Amino acid sequence: MAREELNRLTGNGNGECGQGDCPNVYRTASGSFIVQGGTSDAFIPPAGEALVEIPEAVLREAFRALGW
């Protein structure tokens, strides 16, 4: 899936990073979410999964974008 196929909910110029390529939340056409952030080593996830860490402000921005 290409990034262009995703609906970017955060980082559109209103948050800490503006248009930068920093932690973001995207929504897919099927309604699921893709989260971009720094990798975390809090614990080892199952095979095929990864942990990312994003600031609370990024989630709040995503919720606002969705009207939640």
PDB file of C-alpha atoms in Angstrom:
ATOM      1  CA  MET A   1       0.000   0.000   0.000  1.00  0.00           C
ATOM      2  CA  ALA A   2       1.404   3.401  -0.944  1.00  0.00           C
ATOM      3  CA  ARG A   3       1.280   6.350   1.447  1.00  0.00           C
ATOM      4  CA  GLU A   4      -0.714   8.261  -1.184  1.00  0.00           C
ATOM      5  CA  GLU A   5      -3.550   5.734  -0.755  1.00  0.00           C
ATOM      6  CA  LEU A   6      -3.942   6.659   2.933  1.00  0.00           C
ATOM      7  CA  ASN A   7      -5.940   9.467   4.522  1.00  0.00           C
ATOM      8  CA  ARG A   8      -3.446  11.387   6.678  1.00  0.00           C
ATOM      9  CA  LEU A   9      -5.209  12.479   9.870  1.00  0.00           C
ATOM     10  CA  THR A  10      -2.285  14.307  11.504  1.00  0.00           C
ATOM     11  CA  GLY A  11       0.688  16.436  10.577  1.00  0.00           C
ATOM     12  CA  ASN A  12      -1.203  18.519   8.033  1.00  0.00           C
ATOM     13  CA  GLY A  13       0.260  21.777   9.283  1.00  0.00           C
ATOM     14  CA  ASN A  14      -1.609  22.209  12.560  1.00  0.00           C
ATOM     15  CA  GLY A  15       0.491  20.157  14.977  1.00  0.00           C
ATOM     16  CA  GLU A  16       4.002  20.224  16.373  1.00  0.00           C
ATOM     17  CA  CYS A  17       5.582  18.950  13.182  1.00  0.00           C
ATOM     18  CA  GLY A  18       3.595  20.891  10.596  1.00  0.00           C
ATOM     19  CA  GLN A  19       4.121  19.271   7.212  1.00  0.00           C
ATOM     20  CA  GLY A  20       7.134  17.301   8.511  1.00  0.00           C
ATOM     21  CA  ASP A  21       7.568  13.563   8.330  1.00  0.00           C
ATOM     22  CA  CYS A  22       7.204  12.877  12.047  1.00  0.00           C
ATOM     23  CA  PRO A  23       4.773  10.722  14.069  1.00  0.00           C
ATOM     24  CA  ASN A  24       1.456  10.528  12.231  1.00  0.00           C
ATOM     25  CA  VAL A  25      -1.791   8.600  12.115  1.00  0.00           C
ATOM     26  CA  TYR A  26      -3.307   7.500   8.801  1.00  0.00           C
ATOM     27  CA  ARG A  27      -6.645   5.869   7.991  1.00  0.00           C
ATOM     28  CA  THR A  28      -6.923   3.187   5.319  1.00  0.00           C
ATOM     29  CA  ALA A  29      -9.746   2.809   2.805  1.00  0.00           C
ATOM     30  CA  SER A  30     -11.039  -0.130   4.861  1.00  0.00           C
ATOM     31  CA  GLY A  31     -11.204   2.016   8.019  1.00  0.00           C
ATOM     32  CA  SER A  32      -8.187   0.639   9.878  1.00  0.00           C
ATOM     33  CA  PHE A  33      -5.305   2.817  11.063  1.00  0.00           C
ATOM     34  CA  ILE A  34      -1.601   3.024  10.279  1.00  0.00           C
ATOM     35  CA  VAL A  35       0.557   4.666  12.942  1.00  0.00           C
ATOM     36  CA  GLN A  36       3.967   6.139  12.129  1.00  0.00           C
ATOM     37  CA  GLY A  37       6.302   6.775  15.033  1.00  0.00           C
ATOM     38  CA  GLY A  38       9.613   5.986  16.606  1.00  0.00           C
ATOM     39  CA  THR A  39      10.264   2.319  17.268  1.00  0.00           C
ATOM     40  CA  SER A  40       9.898   1.196  20.856  1.00  0.00           C
ATOM     41  CA  ASP A  41      11.605  -1.610  22.686  1.00  0.00           C
ATOM     42  CA  ALA A  42       9.116  -1.704  25.592  1.00  0.00           C
ATOM     43  CA  PHE A  43       8.646  -5.437  24.941  1.00  0.00           C
ATOM     44  CA  ILE A  44       9.135  -7.883  22.075  1.00  0.00           C
ATOM     45  CA  PRO A  45       5.927  -8.133  20.027  1.00  0.00           C
ATOM     46  CA  PRO A  46       4.822 -11.280  18.189  1.00  0.00           C
ATOM     47  CA  ALA A  47       6.316 -12.045  14.791  1.00  0.00           C
ATOM     48  CA  GLY A  48       4.933  -9.774  12.076  1.00  0.00           C
ATOM     49  CA  GLU A  49       4.098  -6.947  14.496  1.00  0.00           C
ATOM     50  CA  ALA A  50       6.009  -3.869  15.637  1.00  0.00           C
ATOM     51  CA  LEU A  51       5.748  -1.315  18.417  1.00  0.00           C
ATOM     52  CA  VAL A  52       5.815   2.412  17.708  1.00  0.00           C
ATOM     53  CA  GLU A  53       5.664   5.310  20.117  1.00  0.00           C
ATOM     54  CA  ILE A  54       3.792   8.521  19.302  1.00  0.00           C
ATOM     55  CA  PRO A  55       3.043  11.597  21.408  1.00  0.00           C
ATOM     56  CA  GLU A  56      -0.420  12.023  22.956  1.00  0.00           C
ATOM     57  CA  ALA A  57      -0.845  15.232  20.942  1.00  0.00           C
ATOM     58  CA  VAL A  58      -0.731  13.198  17.707  1.00  0.00           C
ATOM     59  CA  LEU A  59      -3.607  10.973  18.864  1.00  0.00           C
ATOM     60  CA  ARG A  60      -5.613  14.008  19.971  1.00  0.00           C
ATOM     61  CA  GLU A  61      -5.090  15.556  16.523  1.00  0.00           C
ATOM     62  CA  ALA A  62      -6.261  12.320  14.849  1.00  0.00           C
ATOM     63  CA  PHE A  63      -9.377  12.205  17.047  1.00  0.00           C
ATOM     64  CA  ARG A  64     -10.184  15.826  16.125  1.00  0.00           C
ATOM     65  CA  ALA A  65      -9.742  15.023  12.427  1.00  0.00           C
ATOM     66  CA  LEU A  66     -12.243  12.177  12.801  1.00  0.00           C
ATOM     67  CA  GLY A  67     -14.684  14.320  14.777  1.00  0.00           C
ATOM     68  CA  TRP A  68     -14.364  12.138  17.911  1.00  0.00           C
TER      69      TRP A  68
END
